[in-house]
Backbone as a chain_set.jsonl record, in Angstrom:
{"seq": "MRKNSIKNTRINGEVHRELSNIIRGEIKDPRIHPMTSVVSVEVAPDLKSCKAYISVLGDEEAQKNTIAGLKSAEGYIRSRLARTVNLRNTPEIRFILDQSIEYGVAMSKLIDDVNERDKEREAKGEDD", "coords": {"N": [[-104.895, 105.338, -22.441], [-106.69, 103.246, -24.528], [-109.953, 101.699, -24.276], [-110.25, 99.184, -25.516], [-107.665, 98.292, -25.889], [-104.701, 96.341, -26.557], [-103.198, 95.795, -24.29], [-105.101, 96.175, -22.241], [-106.879, 94.128, -22.893], [-105.282, 91.874, -22.425], [-104.875, 92.168, -19.659], [-107.517, 91.891, -18.767], [-107.951, 89.183, -19.434], [-106.031, 87.894, -17.816], [-106.845, 88.631, -15.196], [-109.374, 87.488, -15.253], [-108.755, 84.719, -15.435], [-107.311, 84.296, -13.006], [-109.21, 85.117, -11.117], [-111.196, 83.214, -11.511], [-109.797, 80.92, -10.651], [-109.393, 81.566, -7.94], [-112.031, 81.773, -6.931], [-112.971, 79.205, -7.465], [-111.163, 77.506, -6.111], [-110.223, 78.532, -3.608], [-112.033, 79.869, -1.926], [-114.089, 79.263, 0.792], [-116.703, 79.696, 1.502], [-119.94, 78.703, 2.359], [-122.179, 79.727, 1.111], [-121.604, 80.177, -1.505], [-122.299, 78.79, -4.526], [-121.414, 75.569, -5.841], [-121.379, 75.325, -8.619], [-120.421, 77.715, -9.932], [-119.289, 80.167, -12.142], [-116.919, 82.35, -13.73], [-117.872, 84.486, -16.122], [-117.051, 86.696, -17.722], [-114.66, 89.387, -17.547], [-114.216, 92.802, -16.961], [-111.865, 95.101, -16.791], [-111.305, 98.367, -15.767], [-109.786, 100.985, -17.729], [-108.076, 102.574, -16.125], [-107.343, 100.849, -14.149], [-108.563, 100.836, -11.667], [-111.084, 99.858, -11.064], [-113.217, 96.989, -11.497], [-115.388, 94.893, -13.291], [-116.917, 91.917, -12.684], [-118.455, 89.377, -14.274], [-120.658, 86.988, -13.263], [-121.769, 83.656, -13.465], [-124.238, 81.472, -12.314], [-125.167, 78.203, -11.915], [-128.103, 77.279, -11.043], [-130.97, 77.697, -8.84], [-132.892, 80.752, -8.261], [-132.499, 81.542, -5.611], [-130.039, 80.351, -4.965], [-128.413, 81.805, -6.676], [-128.642, 84.427, -5.624], [-127.556, 84.008, -3.059], [-124.948, 83.245, -3.741], [-123.898, 85.567, -4.973], [-124.052, 87.286, -2.757], [-122.266, 85.969, -1.02], [-119.878, 86.219, -2.487], [-119.597, 89.001, -2.524], [-119.181, 89.476, 0.19], [-116.75, 88.255, 0.512], [-115.069, 89.821, -0.893], [-112.852, 91.429, -0.109], [-110.907, 89.508, 0.644], [-110.658, 88.155, -1.805], [-109.671, 90.199, -3.406], [-107.206, 90.709, -2.166], [-105.882, 88.275, -2.639], [-105.837, 88.362, -5.397], [-104.152, 90.526, -5.762], [-101.729, 89.423, -5.001], [-101.288, 87.478, -6.951], [-101.59, 88.618, -9.509], [-99.648, 90.918, -11.103], [-100.061, 94.089, -10.851], [-100.162, 97.683, -11.041], [-102.205, 98.942, -9.59], [-104.565, 97.233, -7.635], [-107.601, 96.238, -8.792], [-110.851, 97.355, -7.663], [-113.4, 95.122, -7.088], [-116.493, 94.473, -8.645], [-119.167, 92.374, -8.419], [-121.304, 90.978, -10.757], [-124.316, 89.515, -11.58], [-124.647, 87.309, -14.197], [-126.958, 86.359, -16.445], [-127.061, 85.331, -18.959], [-126.404, 82.794, -19.989], [-128.318, 81.163, -18.812], [-130.57, 82.368, -19.938], [-130.123, 81.781, -22.634], [-130.37, 78.974, -22.594], [-133.071, 78.748, -21.9], [-134.281, 79.96, -24.15], [-133.458, 78.178, -26.13], [-134.849, 75.905, -25.325], [-137.489, 76.776, -25.744], [-137.461, 77.058, -28.543], [-137.017, 74.393, -29.283], [-139.429, 73.3, -28.338], [-141.316, 74.532, -30.062], [-140.471, 73.481, -32.531], [-141.005, 70.793, -32.055], [-143.808, 70.83, -31.824], [-144.435, 71.583, -34.449], [-143.572, 69.32, -35.848], [-145.361, 67.446, -34.837], [-147.751, 68.461, -35.899], [-147.266, 68.118, -38.634], [-147.161, 65.33, -38.705], [-149.804, 64.7, -38.169], [-150.954, 65.669, -40.396], [-151.912, 68.228, -40.699], [-152.474, 71.528, -41.972], [-151.375, 74.914, -42.013]], "CA": [[-105.054, 103.963, -22.888], [-108.038, 102.981, -25.016], [-110.629, 100.613, -23.567], [-110.043, 97.911, -26.182], [-106.263, 98.137, -26.243], [-104.145, 94.997, -26.371], [-102.81, 95.685, -22.882], [-106.317, 96.002, -21.446], [-107.394, 92.79, -23.189], [-104.433, 90.917, -21.696], [-105.164, 92.309, -18.226], [-108.834, 91.269, -18.567], [-107.777, 87.729, -19.474], [-105.273, 87.448, -16.637], [-107.706, 88.789, -14.027], [-110.426, 86.483, -15.408], [-108.2, 83.405, -15.09], [-106.985, 84.238, -11.578], [-110.461, 85.223, -10.363], [-111.814, 81.884, -11.601], [-109.047, 80.014, -9.77], [-109.633, 81.936, -6.542], [-113.411, 81.419, -6.574], [-113.129, 77.745, -7.524], [-110.319, 76.728, -5.23], [-109.755, 79.091, -2.339], [-113.096, 80.402, -1.071], [-114.801, 78.172, 1.468], [-118.01, 80.187, 1.935], [-120.983, 77.755, 1.943], [-123.207, 80.391, 0.303], [-121.186, 80.183, -2.907], [-122.721, 77.556, -5.188], [-120.276, 74.899, -6.483], [-121.415, 75.518, -10.075], [-120.265, 79.14, -10.178], [-118.199, 80.43, -13.071], [-116.699, 83.728, -14.128], [-118.15, 84.537, -17.553], [-116.117, 87.656, -18.295], [-114.145, 90.408, -16.635], [-113.891, 94.073, -17.599], [-111.068, 95.965, -15.926], [-111.304, 99.736, -16.271], [-108.458, 101.361, -18.233], [-107.222, 103.122, -15.06], [-107.069, 99.724, -13.241], [-109.106, 101.097, -10.335], [-112.297, 99.076, -10.836], [-113.353, 95.791, -12.315], [-116.698, 94.252, -13.263], [-116.802, 90.478, -12.893], [-119.764, 88.812, -14.589], [-120.692, 85.668, -12.644], [-122.894, 82.802, -13.823], [-124.491, 80.443, -11.308], [-126.103, 77.192, -12.391], [-128.956, 76.947, -9.906], [-132.185, 78.503, -8.749], [-132.699, 82.168, -7.952], [-131.974, 81.64, -4.239], [-128.607, 80.024, -5.038], [-127.748, 82.931, -7.329], [-128.56, 85.533, -4.661], [-126.607, 83.625, -2.01], [-123.598, 83.255, -4.3], [-123.466, 86.962, -5.117], [-123.832, 87.807, -1.395], [-121.027, 85.37, -0.527], [-118.746, 86.817, -3.198], [-119.444, 90.388, -2.064], [-118.598, 89.485, 1.531], [-115.364, 87.785, 0.407], [-114.376, 90.684, -1.855], [-111.551, 91.836, 0.425], [-110.003, 88.367, 0.53], [-110.422, 87.913, -3.231], [-108.829, 91.289, -3.894], [-105.836, 90.521, -1.659], [-105.309, 87.138, -3.382], [-105.605, 88.847, -6.753], [-102.973, 91.394, -5.695], [-100.537, 88.579, -4.906], [-101.076, 86.656, -8.14], [-101.511, 89.447, -10.707], [-98.76, 92.043, -10.827], [-100.581, 95.336, -11.396], [-99.87, 98.862, -10.223], [-103.339, 99.036, -8.683], [-105.461, 96.077, -7.662], [-108.923, 96.84, -8.99], [-111.98, 97.08, -6.781], [-114.21, 94.192, -7.867], [-117.961, 94.464, -8.533], [-119.698, 91.124, -8.946], [-122.58, 91.179, -11.43], [-124.908, 88.236, -11.978], [-124.851, 87.209, -15.641], [-127.954, 85.331, -16.692], [-127.136, 85.098, -20.396], [-126.386, 81.355, -20.251], [-129.661, 80.699, -18.433], [-131.482, 82.895, -20.954], [-129.883, 80.993, -23.839], [-130.952, 77.645, -22.397], [-134.529, 78.906, -21.95], [-134.639, 80.204, -25.551], [-133.252, 76.918, -26.842], [-135.966, 75.023, -24.973], [-138.668, 77.281, -26.451], [-137.309, 76.712, -29.958], [-137.242, 72.945, -29.383], [-140.868, 73.063, -28.156], [-141.992, 74.935, -31.29], [-140.13, 72.482, -33.542], [-141.723, 69.561, -31.712], [-145.199, 71.05, -32.199], [-144.512, 71.549, -35.913], [-143.442, 67.92, -36.263], [-146.625, 66.794, -34.505], [-148.741, 68.92, -36.883], [-146.963, 67.448, -39.904], [-147.524, 63.928, -38.568], [-151.271, 64.629, -38.225], [-151.379, 66.092, -41.714], [-152.559, 69.538, -40.629], [-151.854, 72.659, -42.661], [-151.683, 76.2, -41.358]], "C": [[-106.511, 103.77, -23.32], [-108.627, 101.772, -24.31], [-110.332, 99.257, -24.186], [-108.591, 97.699, -26.597], [-105.794, 96.703, -25.953], [-103.775, 94.778, -24.908], [-104.031, 95.437, -21.999], [-106.92, 94.621, -21.67], [-106.595, 91.728, -22.459], [-104.701, 90.966, -20.201], [-106.51, 91.663, -17.906], [-108.709, 89.754, -18.523], [-107.072, 87.195, -18.249], [-106.125, 87.53, -15.371], [-108.825, 87.755, -14.069], [-109.929, 85.11, -14.961], [-107.938, 83.284, -13.586], [-108.237, 84.31, -10.708], [-111.192, 83.88, -10.375], [-111.126, 80.902, -10.659], [-109.324, 80.298, -8.301], [-111.027, 81.498, -6.109], [-113.572, 79.905, -6.512], [-112.362, 77.038, -6.407], [-110.044, 77.25, -3.837], [-110.857, 79.572, -1.407], [-113.913, 79.25, -0.514], [-116.189, 78.574, 1.964], [-119.11, 79.231, 1.451], [-122.088, 78.399, 1.096], [-122.887, 80.333, -1.186], [-121.458, 78.816, -3.513], [-121.519, 76.902, -5.887], [-120.23, 75.085, -8.009], [-121.417, 77.015, -10.41], [-119.094, 79.333, -11.133], [-118.123, 81.919, -13.388], [-116.855, 83.771, -15.649], [-117.19, 85.492, -18.244], [-115.733, 88.682, -17.238], [-113.825, 91.647, -17.453], [-113.158, 94.95, -16.592], [-111.049, 97.348, -16.566], [-109.895, 100.102, -16.737], [-107.524, 101.942, -17.172], [-106.88, 102.09, -13.986], [-107.616, 99.931, -11.834], [-110.337, 100.256, -10.032], [-112.389, 97.941, -11.849], [-114.773, 95.262, -12.167], [-116.477, 92.778, -13.583], [-118.202, 89.92, -13.095], [-119.756, 87.344, -14.189], [-121.944, 84.921, -13.098], [-123.015, 81.698, -12.786], [-125.529, 79.483, -11.866], [-126.921, 76.719, -11.188], [-130.176, 77.84, -9.892], [-131.854, 79.931, -8.333], [-132.11, 82.379, -6.56], [-130.47, 81.369, -4.221], [-127.825, 81.167, -5.675], [-127.572, 84.105, -6.372], [-127.538, 85.234, -3.568], [-125.167, 83.676, -2.507], [-123.079, 84.672, -4.438], [-123.198, 87.58, -3.75], [-122.535, 87.263, -0.815], [-119.805, 85.971, -1.189], [-118.51, 88.258, -2.748], [-118.815, 90.441, -0.671], [-117.14, 89.039, 1.508], [-114.528, 88.675, -0.511], [-112.987, 91.108, -1.385], [-110.513, 90.73, 0.301], [-109.641, 88.107, -0.936], [-109.469, 88.959, -3.792], [-107.39, 91.13, -3.412], [-105.149, 89.357, -2.367], [-104.969, 87.549, -4.806], [-104.354, 89.724, -6.802], [-101.684, 90.577, -5.643], [-100.239, 87.849, -6.201], [-100.947, 87.461, -9.431], [-100.711, 90.692, -10.365], [-99.262, 93.286, -11.561], [-100.215, 96.489, -10.47], [-100.954, 99.052, -9.172], [-104.124, 97.735, -8.767], [-106.879, 96.628, -7.748], [-109.936, 96.443, -7.922], [-112.993, 96.277, -7.598], [-115.696, 94.375, -7.576], [-118.451, 93.188, -9.185], [-121.096, 91.373, -9.503], [-123.07, 89.818, -11.898], [-125.199, 88.266, -13.468], [-125.799, 86.052, -15.905], [-128.069, 84.993, -18.172], [-127.14, 83.61, -20.733], [-127.762, 80.772, -19.951], [-130.695, 81.145, -19.465], [-131.346, 82.099, -22.252], [-130.486, 79.6, -23.753], [-132.478, 77.717, -22.493], [-135.001, 79.132, -23.386], [-134.506, 78.926, -26.373], [-134.397, 75.942, -26.576], [-137.245, 75.462, -25.682], [-138.617, 76.924, -27.937], [-137.558, 75.224, -30.167], [-138.725, 72.61, -29.242], [-141.646, 73.402, -29.431], [-141.708, 73.927, -32.402], [-140.878, 71.176, -33.309], [-143.196, 69.672, -32.105], [-145.381, 71.006, -33.717], [-144.432, 70.12, -36.44], [-144.738, 67.154, -35.986], [-147.714, 67.182, -35.496], [-148.525, 68.233, -38.226], [-147.373, 65.988, -39.851], [-149.039, 63.736, -38.669], [-151.802, 65.023, -39.597], [-152.102, 67.416, -41.735], [-151.783, 70.557, -41.429], [-152.254, 73.932, -41.935], [-152.644, 77.019, -42.14]], "O": [[-107.44, 104.089, -22.577], [-107.895, 100.92, -23.807], [-110.176, 98.274, -23.462], [-108.326, 96.989, -27.568], [-106.428, 95.966, -25.197], [-104.01, 93.704, -24.354], [-103.995, 94.586, -21.11], [-107.422, 94.008, -20.728], [-107.17, 90.778, -21.927], [-104.751, 89.926, -19.544], [-106.641, 90.968, -16.899], [-109.303, 89.11, -17.658], [-107.462, 86.164, -17.701], [-106.126, 86.601, -14.563], [-109.191, 87.2, -13.032], [-110.604, 84.42, -14.197], [-108.302, 82.284, -12.968], [-108.317, 83.641, -9.678], [-111.742, 83.462, -9.357], [-111.789, 80.142, -9.954], [-109.474, 79.371, -7.506], [-111.189, 80.915, -5.037], [-114.23, 79.382, -5.613], [-112.861, 76.075, -5.825], [-109.665, 76.475, -2.959], [-110.632, 79.673, -0.201], [-114.369, 78.376, -1.251], [-116.786, 77.858, 2.769], [-119.205, 78.972, 0.251], [-122.85, 77.692, 0.436], [-123.782, 80.427, -2.027], [-120.911, 77.808, -3.066], [-120.691, 77.606, -6.464], [-119.159, 75.009, -8.612], [-122.317, 77.505, -11.092], [-118.033, 78.734, -10.954], [-119.117, 82.642, -13.324], [-116.068, 83.165, -16.377], [-116.578, 85.132, -19.25], [-116.379, 88.822, -16.199], [-113.226, 91.548, -18.524], [-113.761, 95.475, -15.656], [-110.806, 97.481, -17.765], [-108.914, 99.587, -16.2], [-106.305, 101.822, -17.297], [-106.199, 102.416, -13.014], [-107.173, 99.264, -10.899], [-110.612, 99.966, -8.868], [-111.738, 97.942, -12.893], [-115.303, 95.19, -11.059], [-115.918, 92.436, -14.626], [-119.037, 89.983, -12.193], [-118.961, 86.553, -14.697], [-123.04, 85.481, -13.116], [-122.025, 81.065, -12.42], [-126.628, 79.889, -12.244], [-126.479, 75.867, -10.418], [-130.394, 78.636, -10.805], [-130.697, 80.272, -8.086], [-131.311, 83.292, -6.354], [-129.716, 82.07, -3.545], [-126.704, 81.463, -5.261], [-126.501, 84.708, -6.306], [-126.748, 86.102, -3.195], [-124.269, 84.102, -1.78], [-121.942, 84.955, -4.062], [-122.227, 88.319, -3.589], [-121.78, 88.004, -0.186], [-118.796, 86.21, -0.525], [-117.365, 88.688, -2.606], [-118.017, 91.331, -0.378], [-116.371, 89.408, 2.395], [-113.404, 88.319, -0.865], [-112.048, 91.143, -2.18], [-109.376, 90.979, -0.1], [-108.48, 87.872, -1.269], [-108.566, 88.636, -4.564], [-106.453, 91.39, -4.167], [-103.957, 89.438, -2.666], [-103.947, 87.14, -5.356], [-103.589, 89.671, -7.765], [-100.661, 90.997, -6.183], [-99.075, 87.618, -6.529], [-100.261, 87.027, -10.356], [-101.059, 91.431, -9.444], [-98.938, 93.51, -12.727], [-99.989, 96.299, -9.275], [-100.658, 99.294, -8.002], [-104.324, 97.198, -9.856], [-107.308, 97.391, -6.883], [-109.882, 95.349, -7.359], [-113.397, 96.705, -8.68], [-116.111, 94.426, -6.418], [-118.187, 92.942, -10.362], [-121.963, 91.911, -8.815], [-122.333, 89.063, -12.532], [-125.915, 89.144, -13.949], [-125.476, 84.898, -15.621], [-129.075, 84.425, -18.596], [-127.817, 83.201, -21.676], [-128.303, 79.988, -20.732], [-131.591, 80.38, -19.821], [-132.347, 81.78, -22.893], [-131.049, 79.102, -24.728], [-133.105, 76.847, -23.098], [-136.009, 78.56, -23.801], [-135.354, 78.633, -27.216], [-134.855, 75.244, -27.48], [-138.003, 74.623, -26.168], [-139.63, 76.532, -28.516], [-138.233, 74.835, -31.119], [-139.229, 71.734, -29.945], [-142.532, 72.649, -29.835], [-142.62, 73.558, -33.142], [-141.329, 70.532, -34.256], [-143.769, 68.73, -32.652], [-146.364, 70.456, -34.211], [-145.148, 69.758, -37.374], [-145.163, 66.323, -36.789], [-148.516, 66.339, -35.896], [-149.482, 67.814, -38.878], [-147.88, 65.452, -40.836], [-149.503, 62.724, -39.195], [-152.956, 64.747, -39.927], [-152.831, 67.709, -42.683], [-150.562, 70.457, -41.55], [-153.321, 74.017, -41.327], [-152.999, 78.121, -41.722]]}, "num_chains": 1, "name": "protein.A"}
């Protein structure tokens, strides 16, 4: 089975949806930040492992605590996933912190700052 096959894409989507539901609704660990989302999921073609990219809207401490909470609840999450997704093997989940959203927000802010400075220069009548 190729990595980008239709079957693998469907499995990725199903695992992504169920993992989001489990994290949002079933885990009661206080370390897991309420603004946690599953950005994407990559299930290996042999269905033995899975990388779950997690985004946490919060400071660095909240991100570390959330990943630690998810790693400690991995067994529970995997058993819930086995009940809801009908696969031959339930993949072993690795949680990876995805900071791409945070990076995008920071870049957007930098661009806005530069645009604001340019507008101020134009208002003053300065030329480069």
